[in-house]
Amino acid sequence: MVKSILCGLTADEILEYISPSGYTLSHSKKVTNCIYKKHINDFSIMTGIPGLLKEYLTDNSSTGIIRPVASQVSADKTIKYLFRTETGKEFETVFIPDGKRKTVCVSTQSGCRMGCPFCVTSGYGFAGDLTAGEIVNQVISIADAAVVTHVVFMGMGEPMDNLDNVLKACEILTAEWGLSISPRNITVSTVGITPGIVRFLRSSSCNLTVSLHSPYSDERKRIIPVESKYPVHEIIRILKEFPLTKNRRVSIAYIMIKNMNDTDMHLDALKELLKDSDIRVNLLPYHKVAEDINDSSSPERMQYFKHNLIISGISASVRKSRGADISAACGLLATGLKIRDQFFLAREDL
Ligand code: SF4
């Protein structure tokens, strides 16, 4: 018998599942509480649930909590996890501790179809979408699940290419019956798929980041091929016009590559593109991979960009690089999938 997987279901969906046996929404919320907030993987030890319901759930379902199969710890305490589903999909998740802020960077697909040449994930190919449960599981199954404060959808995959599951995962992460994480602490990142962005802005109150990397369409097409279909100037127009609620953040990610997109001309074009908006700019260092002829802009150049954006009235920050030594940094996920036997610790060493 195929058992129902509960991680990834809403309280109402679990109610539908247990109500024929006479159970109520209150019982359903106790189950979601045990799975999403307490991360309990055994129905028999869940508290506040009638014994008969525990037996029913044990016989007919699984919690859906799947532990990572391996992990690797960076010198800066960033931890990269490898997951493998029963159907063989592999994907990586990164836990990033930074003072009181404890962020989990989740994957939304096993691989990616977008083909960005600077990104290692793109070279991994595409093995399928992750379900909402597989996305949420990345937050609740890791060793530090109890202290997570922020979630970013910046791992493997393009969230707007798997939007139904991403929106459902956002619902579970933010719901009072789910993980109760504030939408202000959740950010979904995209290379820019216009219909998905419009739907996401209307359907969710979580933050959005769009990868820009160049204000020039011809140049951006070489970094982010999807620019050919969905020009970012149109996306910026939509972002400028969309009425943002207080505390909701819309940002641009700009990976800075030396002598490529960090000239004064790029800076001026960036200021022109973002003027008269509340869109923030996150400046990120570029991470080289083997045989790469490109380099990151210097820290001084990144600060220069930040300073000039700010004095032009555009909110900007320089983001720290985290976990680069274990290929956990931006654009490097999937490196571990190729060389995992060499680098990952065995599950029992977690
Ligand atoms: S940068 Fe993002 S969208 Fe582009 S290939 Fe990598 S994972 Fe996919």
Short mmCIF file of N, CA and C and ligand atoms in Angstrom, two decimals, residues 112 114-116 118-119 121-122 155-158 191, ligand 1:
data_model
loop_
_atom_site.label_atom_id
_atom_site.label_comp_id
_atom_site.label_asym_id
_atom_site.label_seq_id
_atom_site.Cartn_x
_atom_site.Cartn_y
_atom_site.Cartn_z
N CYS A 112 18.37 22.34 -12.91
CA CYS A 112 17.69 23.57 -13.38
C CYS A 112 17.66 23.56 -14.91
N MET A 114 17.34 26.54 -16.69
CA MET A 114 17.50 27.91 -17.19
C MET A 114 18.83 28.14 -17.93
N GLY A 115 19.82 27.29 -17.69
CA GLY A 115 21.05 27.33 -18.49
C GLY A 115 21.94 28.55 -18.29
N CYS A 116 21.95 29.16 -17.10
CA CYS A 116 22.83 30.31 -16.86
C CYS A 116 24.29 29.81 -16.86
N PHE A 118 27.15 30.88 -15.82
CA PHE A 118 28.03 31.06 -14.66
C PHE A 118 27.68 30.10 -13.53
N CYS A 119 26.57 29.35 -13.66
CA CYS A 119 26.03 28.60 -12.52
C CYS A 119 26.31 27.11 -12.67
N THR A 121 24.88 24.68 -11.10
CA THR A 121 23.63 23.90 -11.13
C THR A 121 23.19 23.65 -12.56
N SER A 122 23.38 24.66 -13.40
CA SER A 122 22.93 24.54 -14.78
C SER A 122 23.66 23.39 -15.48
N GLY A 155 18.49 28.15 -3.76
CA GLY A 155 19.31 26.97 -4.00
C GLY A 155 19.19 26.51 -5.45
N MET A 156 19.24 25.21 -5.65
CA MET A 156 19.15 24.69 -7.02
C MET A 156 17.75 24.93 -7.58
N GLY A 157 17.70 25.31 -8.85
CA GLY A 157 16.42 25.43 -9.52
C GLY A 157 15.91 26.86 -9.62
N GLU A 158 14.95 27.06 -10.51
CA GLU A 158 14.33 28.37 -10.72
C GLU A 158 12.92 28.30 -10.11
N VAL A 191 15.45 34.34 -11.78
CA VAL A 191 16.21 34.99 -12.84
C VAL A 191 15.31 35.90 -13.67
S1 SF4 B 1 21.42 30.73 -11.63
FE1 SF4 B 1 19.48 29.89 -10.86
S2 SF4 B 1 18.16 29.91 -12.68
FE2 SF4 B 1 20.27 30.11 -13.47
S3 SF4 B 1 20.91 27.98 -13.89
FE3 SF4 B 1 21.55 28.48 -11.77
S4 SF4 B 1 19.89 27.70 -10.48
FE4 SF4 B 1 19.09 27.88 -12.57
#
